[in-house]
Coordinates of C-alpha atoms and ligand atoms in Angstrom, one line a residue:
M1 CA 29.0 7.7 7.2
R2 CA 26.4 6.9 10.2
K3 CA 23.9 9.5 11.0
I4 CA 21.6 9.5 8.1
L5 CA 18.2 12.2 7.9
V6 CA 15.4 10.5 6.3
T7 CA 13.1 12.3 4.9
G8 CA 9.6 10.8 4.6
G9 CA 10.9 8.5 6.8
L10 CA 7.4 7.5 8.2
G11 CA 6.2 6.6 4.6
F12 CA 5.7 3.1 2.9
I13 CA 9.5 3.0 1.6
G14 CA 11.0 5.3 4.0
S15 CA 9.9 3.2 7.2
T16 CA 11.0 0.0 5.8
T17 CA 14.3 1.6 4.9
V18 CA 14.8 3.2 8.6
V19 CA 14.7 -0.4 9.8
S20 CA 17.1 -1.6 7.1
L21 CA 19.4 1.1 8.1
I22 CA 19.0 0.3 11.9
E23 CA 19.7 -3.2 11.4
N24 CA 22.8 -2.2 9.4
G25 CA 24.3 0.2 12.1
Y26 CA 23.3 3.7 11.1
E27 CA 21.7 6.2 13.0
P28 CA 18.6 7.5 11.4
I29 CA 16.7 10.7 11.9
I30 CA 13.3 11.1 10.5
V31 CA 11.6 14.3 9.3
D32 CA 8.1 13.6 8.0
N33 CA 5.1 16.0 7.8
L34 CA 2.4 13.6 8.1
S35 CA 1.0 14.5 4.9
N36 CA 0.5 10.7 3.7
S37 CA 1.5 8.9 7.0
K38 CA 0.9 8.4 10.5
E39 CA 3.0 9.3 13.6
M40 CA 2.5 5.9 14.9
V41 CA 5.1 4.1 12.5
I42 CA 7.6 5.2 14.8
D43 CA 6.2 3.0 17.3
R44 CA 6.4 0.2 14.9
I45 CA 9.8 0.9 14.2
K46 CA 10.7 0.9 17.7
Q47 CA 8.7 -2.6 18.0
I48 CA 10.6 -4.1 15.4
T49 CA 14.3 -2.6 15.8
G50 CA 13.9 -2.0 19.7
K51 CA 15.3 1.6 19.0
E52 CA 14.2 5.3 19.4
V53 CA 14.6 7.0 16.4
P54 CA 14.9 11.0 16.6
L55 CA 11.5 12.2 15.0
Y56 CA 10.9 15.6 13.6
I57 CA 7.2 16.2 12.5
I58 CA 8.3 19.2 10.2
D59 CA 7.9 20.1 6.1
V60 CA 11.2 19.7 4.3
C61 CA 10.2 23.0 2.5
D62 CA 10.4 24.7 5.8
E63 CA 13.9 25.9 5.6
E64 CA 14.2 27.2 9.1
N65 CA 12.8 24.0 10.9
L66 CA 15.2 21.9 8.7
R67 CA 18.3 23.8 9.6
T68 CA 17.5 23.5 13.4
V69 CA 17.5 19.5 12.6
F70 CA 20.6 19.8 11.1
A71 CA 22.4 21.9 13.5
K72 CA 21.3 19.1 16.4
H73 CA 22.3 16.0 14.4
H74 CA 24.8 17.1 11.9
P75 CA 23.9 14.0 9.5
E76 CA 26.6 12.8 7.3
G77 CA 23.9 11.9 4.2
V78 CA 20.2 12.0 3.4
I79 CA 18.0 9.9 1.9
H80 CA 15.2 11.8 0.5
F81 CA 11.9 10.0 0.1
A82 CA 9.8 12.8 0.9
G83 CA 7.4 13.7 -1.9
L84 CA 3.6 13.4 -3.2
K85 CA 3.3 10.3 -5.2
A86 CA -0.3 10.0 -6.5
V87 CA -0.2 10.1 -10.2
G88 CA -3.9 10.8 -10.6
E89 CA -4.1 13.8 -7.9
S90 CA -0.5 15.1 -9.6
V91 CA -2.6 15.7 -13.1
E92 CA -5.4 17.3 -11.1
K93 CA -3.3 19.2 -8.8
P94 CA 0.1 20.0 -10.7
L95 CA 0.9 23.2 -8.6
S96 CA 0.9 21.0 -5.3
Y97 CA 3.0 18.6 -6.7
Y98 CA 5.7 20.7 -8.2
E99 CA 5.6 23.1 -5.1
N100 CA 6.0 20.4 -2.7
N101 CA 8.4 18.1 -4.6
L102 CA 10.6 20.8 -6.2
L103 CA 10.6 23.0 -3.0
S104 CA 11.3 20.4 -0.6
T105 CA 14.4 19.0 -2.3
L106 CA 15.5 22.6 -3.3
T107 CA 15.6 23.7 0.6
L108 CA 17.2 20.4 1.2
L109 CA 20.0 21.1 -0.9
K110 CA 20.5 24.4 0.6
V111 CA 20.7 23.6 4.0
M112 CA 23.1 20.6 3.0
K113 CA 25.4 23.0 1.5
E114 CA 25.1 25.2 4.7
F115 CA 26.1 22.5 6.9
D116 CA 28.6 20.6 4.2
C117 CA 26.5 17.2 4.3
R118 CA 27.8 15.7 1.1
N119 CA 25.8 12.7 0.2
I120 CA 22.3 12.7 -1.0
V121 CA 20.2 9.4 -2.2
F122 CA 17.1 10.5 -4.0
S123 CA 13.8 8.4 -4.7
S124 CA 13.6 8.6 -8.5
S125 CA 11.3 6.2 -10.5
A126 CA 11.0 4.1 -13.5
T127 CA 8.6 7.0 -14.9
V128 CA 11.4 9.1 -15.9
Y129 CA 12.0 6.9 -18.8
G130 CA 8.4 7.7 -20.1
I131 CA 7.1 5.4 -22.8
P132 CA 9.8 2.5 -23.1
Q133 CA 11.1 2.3 -26.7
R134 CA 12.4 -1.4 -25.4
V135 CA 12.5 -3.2 -22.3
P136 CA 14.6 -4.1 -20.3
L137 CA 15.4 -0.6 -19.4
Y138 CA 19.0 0.6 -18.9
E139 CA 20.0 3.7 -16.8
S140 CA 21.8 4.7 -20.0
D141 CA 18.3 5.0 -22.0
P142 CA 17.0 8.4 -22.5
V143 CA 15.0 10.3 -19.8
N144 CA 11.9 11.4 -21.5
H145 CA 9.3 13.9 -20.4
A146 CA 7.1 12.1 -18.2
T147 CA 3.5 11.4 -18.9
N148 CA 2.3 13.2 -15.8
P149 CA 3.4 16.0 -13.4
Y150 CA 4.5 13.6 -10.6
G151 CA 6.5 11.9 -12.8
E152 CA 7.9 15.1 -14.2
T153 CA 9.0 16.3 -10.8
K154 CA 11.1 13.2 -11.0
V155 CA 12.7 14.2 -14.2
M156 CA 13.3 17.8 -13.0
I157 CA 14.8 16.6 -9.6
E158 CA 17.2 14.6 -11.2
H159 CA 18.5 17.4 -13.5
I160 CA 18.5 19.7 -10.3
L161 CA 20.9 17.3 -8.3
M162 CA 23.2 16.9 -11.3
D163 CA 23.5 20.6 -11.9
T164 CA 23.9 21.0 -7.9
Q165 CA 26.7 18.3 -8.0
D166 CA 28.4 20.0 -10.6
A167 CA 29.0 23.1 -9.1
W168 CA 29.8 21.5 -5.8
P169 CA 31.9 18.5 -6.8
E170 CA 32.4 17.2 -3.1
L171 CA 28.6 16.5 -3.3
N172 CA 28.0 12.6 -3.5
V173 CA 24.4 11.9 -5.5
A174 CA 22.6 8.7 -5.9
I175 CA 19.6 8.7 -7.9
L176 CA 17.7 5.5 -7.3
R177 CA 14.8 4.7 -9.8
Y178 CA 12.6 2.4 -8.5
F179 CA 10.3 0.1 -10.4
N180 CA 7.2 -1.4 -8.6
P181 CA 7.9 -1.5 -4.9
I182 CA 5.3 -3.9 -3.4
G183 CA 5.1 -6.2 -0.3
A184 CA 5.4 -5.0 3.4
H185 CA 7.8 -5.5 6.4
P186 CA 7.9 -9.3 7.4
S187 CA 6.6 -8.5 10.7
G188 CA 3.2 -7.3 9.7
L189 CA 3.7 -4.0 11.7
M190 CA 4.6 -1.8 8.5
G191 CA 3.3 -1.6 5.1
E192 CA 1.6 0.3 2.3
D193 CA -1.5 2.3 3.7
P194 CA -3.2 4.3 0.7
N195 CA -5.8 6.8 0.9
G196 CA -9.3 6.1 -0.4
I197 CA -9.4 3.6 -3.6
P198 CA -5.9 2.2 -4.5
N199 CA -4.8 3.1 -8.0
N200 CA -1.4 0.5 -7.5
L201 CA -2.3 -3.3 -8.6
M202 CA -1.0 -4.9 -5.2
P203 CA -3.0 -2.7 -2.5
Y204 CA -6.1 -3.0 -4.6
I205 CA -5.6 -7.1 -4.6
T206 CA -5.1 -7.2 -1.1
Q207 CA -8.3 -5.3 -0.6
V208 CA -10.4 -7.3 -2.8
A209 CA -9.0 -10.5 -0.6
I210 CA -9.9 -8.9 2.5
G211 CA -13.6 -8.1 1.2
K212 CA -13.2 -4.4 0.7
R213 CA -13.8 -4.5 -3.0
E214 CA -15.6 -6.6 -4.9
Y215 CA -13.1 -7.6 -7.8
L216 CA -10.0 -6.3 -9.5
R217 CA -10.4 -4.4 -12.6
V218 CA -7.6 -5.9 -15.1
W219 CA -7.0 -2.6 -17.3
G220 CA -6.9 -4.2 -20.7
N221 CA -5.9 -7.7 -21.9
D222 CA -5.0 -6.8 -25.2
Y223 CA -1.8 -5.7 -24.8
P224 CA 1.4 -7.4 -26.8
T225 CA 2.4 -9.5 -23.9
P226 CA 2.2 -13.2 -23.3
D227 CA -1.2 -13.0 -21.9
G228 CA -2.2 -9.8 -22.9
T229 CA -2.0 -8.1 -19.5
G230 CA 0.3 -5.2 -18.5
V231 CA 4.0 -6.3 -17.3
R232 CA 5.8 -4.4 -14.9
D233 CA 8.6 -5.5 -12.5
Y234 CA 7.6 -5.7 -8.6
I235 CA 10.1 -5.3 -6.5
H236 CA 9.7 -6.4 -2.5
V237 CA 10.0 -3.3 -0.3
V238 CA 12.7 -4.9 1.9
D239 CA 15.0 -5.4 -1.2
L240 CA 14.6 -1.9 -1.9
A241 CA 15.3 -1.0 1.5
N242 CA 18.5 -3.1 1.4
G243 CA 19.5 -1.2 -1.9
H244 CA 19.4 2.1 0.1
V245 CA 21.9 0.4 2.5
A246 CA 24.1 -0.6 -0.3
T247 CA 23.9 2.8 -2.0
L248 CA 25.2 4.4 1.3
K249 CA 28.1 2.5 1.1
K250 CA 29.0 3.2 -2.3
L251 CA 28.5 7.1 -1.6
D252 CA 31.4 6.2 0.9
T253 CA 33.6 6.0 -2.2
N254 CA 33.0 9.6 -3.3
P255 CA 31.5 8.8 -6.4
G256 CA 30.2 12.0 -7.6
V257 CA 26.8 11.3 -9.6
V258 CA 25.3 7.4 -9.8
I259 CA 22.3 6.0 -10.9
Y260 CA 20.9 2.7 -10.5
N261 CA 17.7 1.0 -11.3
L262 CA 15.9 -1.0 -8.5
G263 CA 14.2 -3.8 -9.5
T264 CA 14.4 -7.2 -10.0
G265 CA 15.0 -7.6 -13.8
K266 CA 11.8 -9.9 -13.9
G267 CA 8.5 -8.8 -15.8
T268 CA 5.1 -10.1 -14.1
S269 CA 1.9 -9.6 -16.0
V270 CA -1.3 -8.7 -14.1
L271 CA -2.7 -12.4 -14.4
E272 CA 0.7 -14.1 -13.2
M273 CA 0.2 -11.5 -10.1
I274 CA -3.4 -12.6 -9.3
T275 CA -2.0 -16.4 -9.6
A276 CA 0.9 -15.6 -7.1
F277 CA -1.3 -13.8 -4.7
E278 CA -3.6 -17.1 -4.5
K279 CA -0.9 -19.3 -4.2
A280 CA 1.1 -17.4 -1.3
T281 CA -2.1 -16.7 0.7
G282 CA -4.8 -19.3 -0.6
K283 CA -7.3 -16.5 -1.1
K284 CA -9.4 -16.1 -4.3
V285 CA -9.2 -12.9 -6.2
P286 CA -12.1 -12.5 -8.3
Y287 CA -11.7 -9.9 -11.1
Q288 CA -12.9 -8.6 -14.4
I289 CA -11.1 -7.6 -17.6
C290 CA -12.0 -3.9 -18.3
P291 CA -10.6 -1.7 -20.7
R292 CA -7.0 -0.4 -20.9
R293 CA -6.3 2.5 -18.4
A294 CA -5.1 5.9 -19.8
G295 CA -1.5 6.5 -19.5
D296 CA -0.6 2.7 -19.1
V297 CA 2.5 1.0 -21.0
A298 CA 2.1 -2.5 -22.0
E299 CA 5.6 -3.6 -20.7
N300 CA 8.2 -2.0 -18.0
Y301 CA 10.9 -3.9 -16.5
A302 CA 14.6 -3.0 -15.3
N303 CA 18.0 -4.5 -16.2
C304 CA 19.6 -4.4 -12.8
D305 CA 23.1 -5.5 -13.9
K306 CA 24.6 -1.9 -12.9
A307 CA 23.2 -2.4 -9.4
Y308 CA 24.8 -5.8 -9.2
N309 CA 27.8 -4.9 -10.2
E310 CA 28.5 -1.7 -8.6
L311 CA 26.4 -2.1 -5.3
G312 CA 26.5 -6.0 -4.9
W313 CA 23.0 -5.7 -4.4
K314 CA 20.2 -7.9 -6.1
A315 CA 16.6 -8.3 -5.1
Q316 CA 16.3 -11.8 -2.9
Y317 CA 12.6 -12.1 -2.7
D318 CA 10.3 -13.0 -5.5
I319 CA 6.7 -12.0 -6.1
V320 CA 5.2 -14.7 -4.2
D321 CA 7.1 -13.5 -1.0
A322 CA 5.8 -9.9 -1.6
C323 CA 2.4 -11.3 -2.2
R324 CA 2.5 -13.3 1.4
D325 CA 4.0 -10.2 3.1
S326 CA 1.5 -7.6 1.6
W327 CA -1.1 -9.9 2.7
N328 CA 0.3 -10.2 6.2
W329 CA 0.2 -6.8 6.4
Q330 CA -3.2 -6.2 5.0
S331 CA -5.0 -9.0 6.9
K332 CA -3.2 -7.7 10.6
N333 CA -4.2 -4.2 9.8
P334 CA -7.5 -4.3 7.9
N335 CA -7.8 -0.6 8.1
G336 CA -3.9 0.0 7.8
Y337 CA -2.6 2.2 10.3
N338 CA -6.3 3.6 11.4
K339 CA -6.8 0.4 13.3
Ligands
LIG401 P1 4.5 7.6 0.8 O1 3.8 8.6 0.3 O2 4.3 6.6 2.0 O3 5.9 8.3 1.9 C1 6.2 9.6 1.5 C2 6.5 10.5 2.6 O4 7.1 11.7 2.7 C3 5.0 10.4 3.7 O5 5.4 9.9 5.0 C4 4.8 12.1 3.7 O6 3.9 12.0 5.2 C5 6.1 12.5 3.7 N1 6.3 13.9 2.9 C6 5.8 14.4 1.7 N2 6.1 15.5 1.3 C7 6.5 15.9 2.6 C8 7.0 17.4 3.0 N3 7.2 18.1 2.1 N4 8.0 17.4 4.1 C9 8.1 16.2 5.0 N5 7.4 15.0 4.8 C10 6.8 15.2 3.7 O7 5.6 7.3 -0.2 P2 6.4 6.1 -0.8 O8 5.9 5.1 -1.5 O9 7.2 5.4 0.7 O10 7.4 6.6 -1.5 C11 8.7 7.4 -1.1 C12 9.4 7.9 -2.5 O11 9.5 6.9 -3.5 C13 8.7 9.3 -2.8 O12 9.3 10.2 -3.3 C14 8.0 8.5 -4.4 O13 7.6 9.5 -5.1 C15 9.0 7.5 -4.6 N6 8.9 6.2 -5.5 C16 7.4 5.6 -4.8 C17 7.1 4.7 -5.6 C18 5.9 3.6 -5.1 O14 5.3 2.8 -6.2 N7 5.8 3.6 -4.1 C19 7.7 4.5 -6.9 C20 8.7 4.9 -7.4 C21 9.4 6.2 -6.7
LIG402 C1 2.0 3.4 -11.5 C2 1.9 4.8 -12.1 C3 3.5 5.3 -12.1 C4 3.8 5.2 -10.6 C5 3.9 4.0 -10.1 C6 4.3 3.6 -8.5 C7 -0.1 5.3 -14.0 C8 -0.4 5.2 -15.3 N1 1.2 4.9 -13.6 O1 2.3 2.6 -12.4 O2 3.6 6.6 -12.7 O3 5.6 5.4 -11.0 O4 2.2 3.5 -10.4 O5 3.3 4.7 -7.9 O6 -0.8 5.3 -12.9 N2 -3.7 -2.7 -12.9 C9 -4.8 -3.5 -13.1 N3 -5.9 -3.0 -12.0 C10 -5.8 -2.0 -10.8 C11 -4.5 -1.5 -10.7 C12 -3.6 -1.8 -11.7 O7 -4.6 -4.1 -13.9 O8 -6.6 -1.8 -10.0 C13 -2.4 -2.9 -13.6 C14 -2.3 -1.8 -14.7 O9 -2.6 -2.0 -15.5 C15 -0.7 -2.4 -14.6 C16 -0.2 -3.2 -13.3 O10 -1.3 -3.5 -13.1 O11 -0.4 -3.0 -16.0 C17 0.8 -1.9 -12.3 O12 -0.2 -1.1 -12.2 P1 0.0 -0.1 -11.1 O13 0.4 -0.7 -9.7 O14 -0.8 1.2 -11.0 O15 1.7 0.6 -11.5 P2 2.3 1.2 -13.1 O16 0.9 1.3 -13.6 O17 3.4 0.7 -13.2

């Protein structure tokens, strides 16, 4: 497999993965509708890799346009990143989330079948485990109803993929359940560019450090965790990107459906993250302890043995590396891709 269609390839994880694909000899083709990304990302990819990547500004839900891309390039595999991902927004606009995330996947699978494209990697999330009964989380743990419509689209798409593979056994499906992606490409040319006030911890920290926000609100210090703050499994986006390359190699062995957690296997609390960021960057992060955020769980981290045993992949970077790279991106691009 060489030619890989990357849906959502201008986004945070997609763009980093496109770079890893090129570095590993693949030929990515990007499809993105710019709903949460900027066209200039393609120039950054070229700056890093020296390669011109074919880019189609189209919606994956648009069957005719998608068919044209398949007819031109005949990709052998697809990595499907395209989707809406803001948890809070999904609660306010559930129909947009169900429509975009489900319809894009259905359209993609339909066109893949038409062109006999037999490999798909899907961006799922740890959110499919719902409220964990225990940590670490294993791939064999039950997939529960997610706590919000965004998460529910991930649960539904996992089922859609498995049912499709049942009916079309030549299809290979890799479901990757990401834990908490942070960091940025080490060049400082690509990174996370959230709209408005960041919801996630790392972009909020970097915006405090650069002076855009006054202080971090730590959502609760009364959880049953060592320091009382929430514990998550933060994974560097470059490690995550390389996990996709390892997964494509696995799909070459025609495994049918495979599911992997992509995390580090290590939990980090909010206070530990603040300390790591200060250590990595020398910047102070003022914070205040606030009440718990609705919908948060105390602790969530992965067991990643399966990815190591079956893909030979494990995370190489730690949170200090990720903090350094997040800050490198934020300080070089204070307004993200908006200059
Ligand atoms: P992102 O928003 O940066 O990237 C998604 C990209 O898809 C954007 O460039 C957007 O413009 C594009 N897109 C959305 N709908 C589209 C459509 N219908 N047609 C064409 N393009 C479309 O998000 P990300 O952080 O890079 O996440 C990538 C994937 O990983 C998403 O599916 C997300 O749900 C999943 N994921 C992300 C996280 C995280 O914390 N970032 C965690 C778990 C899973
Ligand atoms: C959140 C989403 C999850 C989604 C994931 C990736 C919620 C409830 N969960 O996960 O569904 O898959 O993002 O996009 O929104 N924190 C603070 N202050 C902040 C921000 C975060 O203390 O300003 C804490 C949180 O309470 C949590 C940790 O930092 O303990 C990580 O938060 P976050 O980055 O939002 O990720 P998740 O909550 O794991």
